Each structure stands twice: as C-alpha cells, then as structure tokens.
Coordinates of C-alpha atoms in Angstrom, one line a residue:
M588 CA 85.6 120.4 89.3
N589 CA 86.9 120.2 92.9
I590 CA 90.2 118.7 93.9
R591 CA 88.7 115.3 94.9
Q592 CA 87.0 114.9 91.5
Y593 CA 90.2 116.1 89.8
V594 CA 92.3 113.4 91.5
Q595 CA 89.8 110.7 90.8
Y596 CA 89.5 111.7 87.2
S597 CA 93.3 112.1 86.8
L598 CA 93.8 108.6 88.1
I599 CA 91.4 107.1 85.7
L600 CA 92.7 109.1 82.7
A601 CA 96.3 108.3 83.7
S602 CA 95.4 104.6 83.8
A603 CA 94.0 104.9 80.3
I604 CA 97.2 106.5 79.0
L605 CA 99.5 104.0 80.7
L606 CA 97.5 100.8 79.9
S607 CA 97.0 101.5 76.1
G608 CA 100.0 100.9 75.1
C609 CA 124.5 101.6 87.1
H610 CA 125.4 98.4 88.7
A611 CA 123.6 95.7 86.9
T612 CA 123.8 91.9 86.8
S613 CA 122.2 89.7 84.2
S614 CA 121.1 86.1 84.4
Q615 CA 122.5 84.1 81.5
P616 CA 120.0 83.4 78.7
Q617 CA 118.6 79.8 78.7
K618 CA 120.7 77.6 76.4
K619 CA 117.6 76.1 74.9
P620 CA 115.6 78.5 72.7
I621 CA 112.0 79.1 73.7
Q622 CA 110.5 79.4 70.2
T623 CA 111.6 79.8 66.6
A624 CA 110.0 82.9 65.2
S625 CA 110.2 81.8 61.5
R626 CA 112.2 79.7 59.2
A627 CA 113.0 82.7 57.1
T628 CA 114.7 84.8 59.9
R629 CA 115.7 81.8 62.1
Y630 CA 115.3 84.0 65.2
V631 CA 114.8 82.4 68.6
S632 CA 113.5 84.0 71.7
M633 CA 115.6 83.8 74.9
P634 CA 114.3 84.8 78.4
V635 CA 116.6 87.0 80.3
I636 CA 116.5 88.7 83.7
K637 CA 118.6 91.7 84.7
W638 CA 118.9 93.1 88.2
H639 CA 119.8 96.7 89.3
P640 CA 120.5 97.5 93.0
V641 CA 118.8 100.7 94.1
S642 CA 118.5 102.8 97.3
V643 CA 115.4 102.6 99.5
G644 CA 116.4 105.6 101.7
P645 CA 118.8 106.3 104.6
E646 CA 120.5 103.7 106.7
V647 CA 117.9 103.9 109.4
L648 CA 115.2 102.6 107.0
L649 CA 117.4 99.7 106.0
D650 CA 117.8 98.9 109.7
E651 CA 114.0 98.6 109.8
G652 CA 113.8 96.3 106.8
T653 CA 112.5 98.8 104.3
A654 CA 112.0 97.1 100.9
I655 CA 110.5 97.8 97.5
S656 CA 106.7 97.2 97.8
S657 CA 105.5 98.3 94.4
V658 CA 106.9 98.9 91.0
L659 CA 105.6 100.8 88.0
A660 CA 106.8 101.8 84.6
G661 CA 106.8 105.6 84.5
P662 CA 107.8 108.7 82.5
D663 CA 111.1 109.0 80.6
G664 CA 111.7 105.3 80.5
R665 CA 112.1 105.1 84.3
I666 CA 111.0 102.3 86.6
Y667 CA 109.4 103.8 89.7
Y668 CA 109.2 102.1 93.0
G669 CA 107.4 102.6 96.4
T670 CA 108.6 101.1 99.7
S671 CA 107.3 99.7 102.9
N672 CA 108.7 98.1 106.1
P673 CA 107.3 95.9 108.9
L674 CA 107.1 98.9 111.3
G675 CA 104.8 100.9 109.0
D676 CA 106.9 104.0 108.8
S677 CA 108.4 103.9 105.3
T678 CA 108.2 107.2 103.4
V679 CA 110.4 106.7 100.3
I680 CA 109.5 106.8 96.6
G681 CA 112.2 106.4 93.9
W682 CA 113.0 105.7 90.3
Y683 CA 115.7 103.9 88.4
N684 CA 116.6 104.6 84.8
P685 CA 117.8 101.3 83.1
Q686 CA 119.4 103.2 80.2
S687 CA 121.5 105.6 82.2
G688 CA 121.8 103.7 85.5
Q689 CA 120.7 106.8 87.4
N690 CA 118.8 106.2 90.7
L691 CA 117.0 108.8 92.7
W692 CA 114.7 108.7 95.8
R693 CA 112.7 111.2 97.8
T694 CA 110.7 111.3 101.0
V695 CA 107.0 111.8 100.2
P696 CA 105.5 115.0 101.9
W697 CA 103.8 114.5 105.2
T698 CA 100.0 114.7 105.4
P699 CA 97.5 113.6 108.0
Y700 CA 97.2 109.9 107.7
F701 CA 93.4 109.7 107.1
P702 CA 90.6 112.2 106.5
S703 CA 88.7 113.2 109.7
H704 CA 85.5 111.4 108.6
S705 CA 87.2 108.1 107.9
G706 CA 87.0 106.7 111.4
L707 CA 90.6 105.4 111.0
T708 CA 93.5 106.3 113.2
A709 CA 97.0 105.0 113.0
S710 CA 97.1 104.3 116.8
N711 CA 94.3 101.7 116.4
L712 CA 96.0 99.7 113.7
S713 CA 97.9 96.4 114.1
L714 CA 101.5 96.2 113.1
S715 CA 100.5 94.4 109.9
Q716 CA 97.8 97.0 109.1
S717 CA 100.3 99.8 109.7
A718 CA 102.7 98.1 107.3
Y719 CA 100.0 98.1 104.7
W720 CA 98.7 101.6 105.1
G721 CA 102.1 103.1 105.7
A722 CA 103.6 101.7 102.4
V723 CA 104.2 104.1 99.5
D724 CA 102.0 102.3 97.1
L725 CA 102.3 103.2 93.4
I726 CA 98.9 103.4 91.7
V727 CA 99.3 104.6 88.1
S728 CA 101.5 106.7 85.8
G729 CA 100.5 109.4 83.3
A730 CA 102.8 111.0 80.7
H731 CA 104.5 113.2 83.4
T732 CA 103.3 112.2 86.8
V733 CA 103.3 109.0 88.9
W734 CA 100.4 108.8 91.4
Y735 CA 101.0 107.1 94.8
R736 CA 99.0 106.3 97.9
H737 CA 100.6 106.8 101.4
W738 CA 98.3 106.0 104.2
G739 CA 94.9 107.3 103.0
Y740 CA 96.3 110.1 100.9
V741 CA 96.9 110.1 97.1
G742 CA 99.5 112.4 95.7
G743 CA 101.6 112.8 92.6
W744 CA 105.3 112.9 91.8
T745 CA 106.3 114.4 88.5
N746 CA 109.1 113.5 86.1
E747 CA 110.8 116.7 87.3
N748 CA 110.8 115.3 90.8
R749 CA 108.2 117.7 92.1
F750 CA 105.4 116.6 94.4
V751 CA 101.9 117.7 93.4
P752 CA 98.9 117.8 95.8
G753 CA 96.1 115.3 95.7
D754 CA 93.4 114.2 98.0
Y755 CA 92.3 111.3 100.2
A756 CA 91.2 108.2 98.4
I757 CA 91.5 104.4 98.3
P758 CA 92.3 103.5 94.7
G759 CA 91.7 99.9 93.5
P760 CA 92.5 97.8 90.4
T761 CA 92.2 99.5 87.0
V762 CA 92.0 98.3 83.4
H763 CA 91.8 100.1 80.0
R764 CA 90.4 99.1 76.7
N765 CA 90.2 102.0 74.4
P766 CA 88.2 104.1 74.8
Y767 CA 86.9 102.7 78.2
T768 CA 88.6 102.5 81.6
A769 CA 87.2 100.4 84.4
S770 CA 88.4 100.9 88.0
V771 CA 87.4 99.9 91.5
Y772 CA 86.5 102.7 93.9
T773 CA 86.3 102.3 97.6
S774 CA 85.1 104.9 100.1
F775 CA 86.5 105.2 103.6
Q776 CA 83.0 104.2 104.8
G777 CA 83.3 100.9 102.9
T778 CA 81.2 101.6 99.8
Q779 CA 82.7 99.8 96.7
L780 CA 81.9 100.6 93.1
V781 CA 83.1 99.7 89.7
R782 CA 83.4 102.9 87.6
I783 CA 83.5 102.7 83.8
M784 CA 84.5 105.9 82.0
N785 CA 84.7 106.7 78.3
V786 CA 87.9 108.7 78.2
N787 CA 86.9 110.5 75.0
T788 CA 83.5 111.7 76.2
K789 CA 84.4 111.7 80.0
Q790 CA 81.1 110.0 80.7
M791 CA 81.1 107.7 83.7
Q792 CA 78.8 105.0 85.0
S793 CA 79.0 103.3 88.4
Y794 CA 78.0 99.8 89.5
P795 CA 77.9 98.5 93.1
L796 CA 80.2 95.5 93.7
P797 CA 78.5 92.1 94.2
S798 CA 80.2 91.4 97.5
N799 CA 82.3 93.1 100.1
A800 CA 85.3 91.0 99.4
T801 CA 88.4 92.9 98.5
P802 CA 88.9 93.1 94.7
V803 CA 92.1 91.5 93.4
A804 CA 92.0 92.4 89.7
I805 CA 89.6 93.8 87.0
A806 CA 89.5 93.1 83.3
F807 CA 87.2 93.6 80.3
G808 CA 85.4 90.6 78.8
H809 CA 84.6 90.0 75.2
S810 CA 83.3 93.6 74.9
S811 CA 83.3 96.8 76.9
Q812 CA 79.8 95.9 78.1
H813 CA 81.2 93.0 80.0
V814 CA 83.6 93.3 83.0
W815 CA 85.4 90.6 84.9
L816 CA 86.1 91.2 88.6
L817 CA 88.3 88.9 90.6
S818 CA 88.2 88.6 94.4
A819 CA 90.1 86.1 96.5
N820 CA 87.3 83.5 96.3
T821 CA 85.1 84.4 93.3
L822 CA 85.4 85.4 89.6
W823 CA 82.5 87.7 88.8
E824 CA 81.2 88.9 85.4
L825 CA 79.3 92.1 85.1
N826 CA 76.9 92.7 82.2
T827 CA 76.5 96.5 82.2
Q828 CA 73.4 96.3 79.9
D829 CA 71.3 94.7 82.6
N830 CA 73.5 95.6 85.7
Q831 CA 73.8 91.9 86.5
W832 CA 76.7 90.3 88.3
T833 CA 77.2 86.5 87.7
P834 CA 79.6 84.3 89.6
E835 CA 81.6 82.3 87.0
A836 CA 84.1 80.5 89.1
L837 CA 84.6 79.8 92.8
A838 CA 87.9 79.0 94.5
P839 CA 88.0 75.6 96.2
T840 CA 87.9 75.5 100.0
G841 CA 91.4 76.3 101.3
D842 CA 92.4 77.9 98.0
F843 CA 92.1 81.5 96.6
F844 CA 92.7 83.4 93.4
V845 CA 95.7 85.6 93.1
S846 CA 95.8 87.1 89.5
M847 CA 94.1 87.4 86.2
G848 CA 94.9 88.9 82.8
Q849 CA 94.6 88.6 79.1
F850 CA 96.0 86.0 76.6
R851 CA 95.3 86.6 72.9
S852 CA 92.9 83.6 73.2
G853 CA 91.0 84.9 76.3
L854 CA 91.1 85.7 80.0
W855 CA 93.5 83.7 82.2
I856 CA 93.2 83.2 86.0
V857 CA 95.7 81.9 88.5
D858 CA 95.1 80.5 92.0
A859 CA 97.4 80.1 95.0
N860 CA 97.8 76.4 94.4
G861 CA 99.4 77.0 91.0
N862 CA 96.4 76.2 88.8
I863 CA 96.1 78.2 85.5
G864 CA 92.7 78.6 84.0
L865 CA 91.4 80.0 80.7
I866 CA 88.0 81.7 80.4
Q867 CA 86.3 81.2 77.1
H868 CA 82.6 81.6 76.3
Q869 CA 81.9 82.3 80.0
Q870 CA 83.5 78.9 80.9
I871 CA 86.6 78.3 82.9
Q872 CA 89.0 75.6 81.6
W873 CA 91.9 74.6 83.8
I874 CA 94.9 74.3 81.4
A875 CA 97.9 73.7 83.6
H876 CA 99.0 73.0 87.2
L877 CA 102.4 74.1 88.5
S878 CA 104.0 72.9 91.7
L879 CA 104.4 76.3 93.2
S880 CA 102.3 78.8 95.2
P881 CA 102.2 82.1 93.2
I882 CA 101.5 85.4 94.8
A883 CA 101.2 87.3 91.5
A884 CA 101.3 86.8 87.8
E885 CA 101.6 88.8 84.6
T886 CA 101.2 87.9 80.9
A887 CA 104.4 86.9 79.2
G888 CA 105.1 86.6 75.5
H889 CA 104.0 83.6 73.5
D890 CA 100.8 83.1 75.5
G891 CA 102.8 82.4 78.6
L892 CA 102.9 83.7 82.2
W893 CA 105.5 85.2 84.5
L894 CA 104.6 84.0 88.0
A895 CA 106.2 85.4 91.2
S896 CA 106.4 83.2 94.3
V897 CA 108.2 83.6 97.6
H898 CA 111.4 82.0 96.3
H899 CA 111.4 82.2 92.5
L900 CA 110.3 83.9 89.4
T901 CA 108.8 81.3 87.1
L902 CA 108.2 81.4 83.3
W903 CA 105.4 79.2 82.1
L904 CA 104.9 78.6 78.4
P905 CA 102.4 76.1 76.9
H906 CA 104.1 72.8 75.9
H907 CA 107.4 73.8 77.4
A908 CA 109.1 72.9 80.7
I909 CA 108.9 75.8 83.2
K910 CA 112.0 78.1 83.7
Q911 CA 112.8 79.4 87.2
W912 CA 115.1 82.0 88.6
S913 CA 115.9 82.6 92.2
W914 CA 115.5 86.1 93.7
P915 CA 118.7 88.1 94.4
K916 CA 120.2 87.6 97.8
L917 CA 118.9 90.1 100.4
S918 CA 121.5 92.4 101.8
Y919 CA 120.3 94.0 105.0
P920 CA 122.2 95.1 108.2
A921 CA 121.9 92.8 111.2
P922 CA 119.0 94.6 112.9
A923 CA 116.7 94.0 109.9
S924 CA 117.9 90.5 109.1
T925 CA 117.7 89.2 112.7
W926 CA 115.3 91.7 114.3
S927 CA 117.2 91.0 117.6
Q928 CA 117.4 94.7 118.4
H929 CA 113.6 95.3 118.2
G930 CA 112.8 93.2 121.3
S931 CA 110.2 91.2 119.4
N932 CA 109.8 88.2 117.3
T933 CA 110.2 88.4 113.5
P934 CA 107.3 90.6 112.1
P935 CA 104.8 88.8 109.8
D936 CA 105.9 91.0 106.9
W937 CA 109.5 89.8 106.9
P938 CA 111.3 88.8 104.7
P939 CA 110.2 91.0 101.8
I940 CA 108.2 89.5 99.0
P941 CA 108.6 90.2 95.3
H942 CA 106.3 92.6 93.4
I943 CA 105.8 92.6 89.6
A944 CA 104.1 94.8 87.0
M945 CA 104.1 94.7 83.2
G946 CA 105.9 97.6 81.6
P947 CA 106.2 98.8 78.0
H948 CA 107.6 96.6 75.2
H949 CA 106.5 93.5 77.1
V950 CA 109.2 93.9 79.7
L951 CA 108.3 92.7 83.2
E952 CA 109.3 95.1 86.0
I953 CA 110.2 93.5 89.3
G954 CA 110.9 94.9 92.8
Y955 CA 112.5 92.7 95.4
G956 CA 114.2 93.9 98.6
T957 CA 116.5 96.6 97.4
D958 CA 116.7 95.5 93.7
I959 CA 114.9 96.4 90.6
G960 CA 114.6 93.6 88.0
Q961 CA 113.6 93.3 84.4
A962 CA 112.5 90.1 82.6
Y963 CA 112.0 89.9 78.9
F964 CA 112.6 87.9 75.7
L965 CA 115.6 88.6 73.5
A966 CA 115.6 87.8 69.7
E967 CA 118.8 86.0 68.7
T968 CA 120.0 84.0 65.7
P969 CA 121.3 80.5 66.6
R970 CA 124.6 81.2 64.8
S971 CA 125.3 84.5 66.6
L972 CA 124.1 84.0 70.1
A973 CA 127.6 84.8 71.4
Q974 CA 128.4 88.0 69.3
S975 CA 125.1 89.6 68.4
T976 CA 123.4 92.5 70.2
P977 CA 120.0 91.2 71.1
Q978 CA 116.8 93.3 71.2
P979 CA 113.6 92.6 73.2
T980 CA 111.1 90.7 71.1
S981 CA 107.3 91.2 70.8
P982 CA 105.1 88.3 71.6

C-alpha cells in the first residue's frame, strides 16, 4: 500500500471510528424547561452554552483577522480547531481541553501548496480562493490522530502533538453506518466519486457523482444500499444495486440547501431560507419554517436542530418556541477590525462566521472568532435547579 492509498484509507477508517459513536463563560439555562423526561424522575432538559477563549496564534495573525474556521471532537476529550484568515496565510492548528482548561496551538509543517500535476498555483488564486485553500481545515479524527487539509495537502497531528506525513488530496463529506463508510472523493483534475467501504472487509466500491456541483453533505438512506448526496441545489439518492442516481428534491430558484442529517424518524434537510424538511419514503415533507438564514445545522436532542447563522445559534424543537443565543463579542486589534492598515476595502471573508460540529455525548462543538463553544442539554430536577450538579442528557 503506497502513501496515497494509506492516507485515503486512514481517512475513511478514522471517519468510521469517529462517527460510530481555563477561562469559561456560560449562558444561563433557559428558565422554561424544554421537556419532562418522565413523571417518575421529574427531570427536565435545559439547553446550555459554554464559551472558552483560545489562542489562534501569534499577534500578527490576530492583526490579519485569523479566526477558527473548523472544529472537531478529537482524542483525549479535546476540541480541535483549524484556522483561516482573509489573507489566506493562516497556518495554526490547536486544541482545547474543556475538562482541564488547557489550550495548545502549533504551526502546521510547510509543504508545497499543490501537487505538480494539479494545475493549481497559489499566485493564480483570488483572495477569497486563497482564504479557502489556505485554511487549516480539519477533516476527521481517529483514536490518536486528527487529520487536516492545508492547501492541497492532507497531514495528521497526533494526541502527542507530533505531525505525521500524509499526501495530497481533496477530502469531502463522510458518513458512517456500521460497518460501511461513505465518502466523497475529488481528484485535482475534477473527477468526483462516492466511495463506500466496508470497514471490516476493507472492500471498496466507487460511484461517479451525478453532477459536477460541489457536495455539501452525504448520508445513508434506509439501508446501506441507499446513499443521500446533497449539493447546493439538489438532493440525490443513489441506489447502489443498480448504480442509479435519482434527484429527490430541488432547491427553489434563489435558494440553496445548506445541511442534512438524521432524526430518529428519518433524514432532515435545511435550506438557506430557513425551511426544514423531513425525508420519508423517498418523499420530502417541509415541517417547519424559521425566520433566519442558516449556514449550517446539526441534529440536537429531542428530534430538534442546532442551526448556526451569522448572528445567532438557534435551537429548534418541534412544538416549542425557538431559542436563540448571540455569538460572543469579537475581540480583535484595530487592523483586523477596521482593515484600515491594509489599504483595501473589507475582505469578503470578514467578519468571521461560526462553525459547528457534533461531538460525543450529543454535545455541539462550536468555533467562532477566537472562542470555542459547547452547547448541550442538562438534566435537572425542578426542585433543585439552583443547587444540583447537572449532567448532559441523552436525547
């Protein structure tokens, strides 16, 4: 097995492992309980958000507006984060341990930006493209190593803070349902495939994508023989038995899809206009409309959703009023906040946007600016909300 095959296999296998199962401030729990768990225990679930400021590198990177651009639950209970900035020269990866409050960051090793056969060069990219490719983008975590992409190179960072070599690749969305892992593979020449691997037998099958639109998310359907693929304008279903892609939903003109995931009752989908849909029996049923423009969403407990938008984190639960929390105040030095010293207008990638990912124990991991956040439900008894020590609840 050569190094390229090893890296691709490691990413798929790490995805399967991950997906199967200091100074801090905390928002106050909502005064109204979300749901009573049972009459016997009389527990209620309270949504809570905690914030932890972290370092994104030396002062010069703060001056350039460096911010957290991806978050991922990693080894040893840590929350890992990658960074980006509007100038496209961020190099920092870091982690925060919520239990100890310890925070550590490192500069990723330098490598040539792209493989020689890719046809890509940094000098030919726009500022926005450089900001995308130059971000330290976290991909997936295994038991001991977090894998990241920086420019066109994929490398690893171990829980002992050592960097391990990788190879050039363009990783895409990944999902696992034991024993199968499905992931999107893109070559530097533009070829796109869905790869489905049995992690027990290591057998892999590949299927060409139905369009050249960039995939947003991937999920399994009612069986491992069916795969959902979401692009900005189409929800596709793949039947692997006949290698047939079927478009199941189209985004309306002027709208686009942003996220999908799993409820216990089926697949959910969210569009940029705040519509929430449920896929059942190969049909889409729109079940809610929110007056916001989400940029990402993750499954919450109690068949709800966490939705990130530019100004708020929103919790939507069926038959409840939505709950919203504002993002922490950004604290950047004047050059980054005004961009007056760069001799140009405000870059399109400023101010930073939030990034979310679901971690273990149904805890939502959040990255925003220079803060790491966690959102989850706490189990409390109505009589002891003030004095009890709450624990995260399972949905």
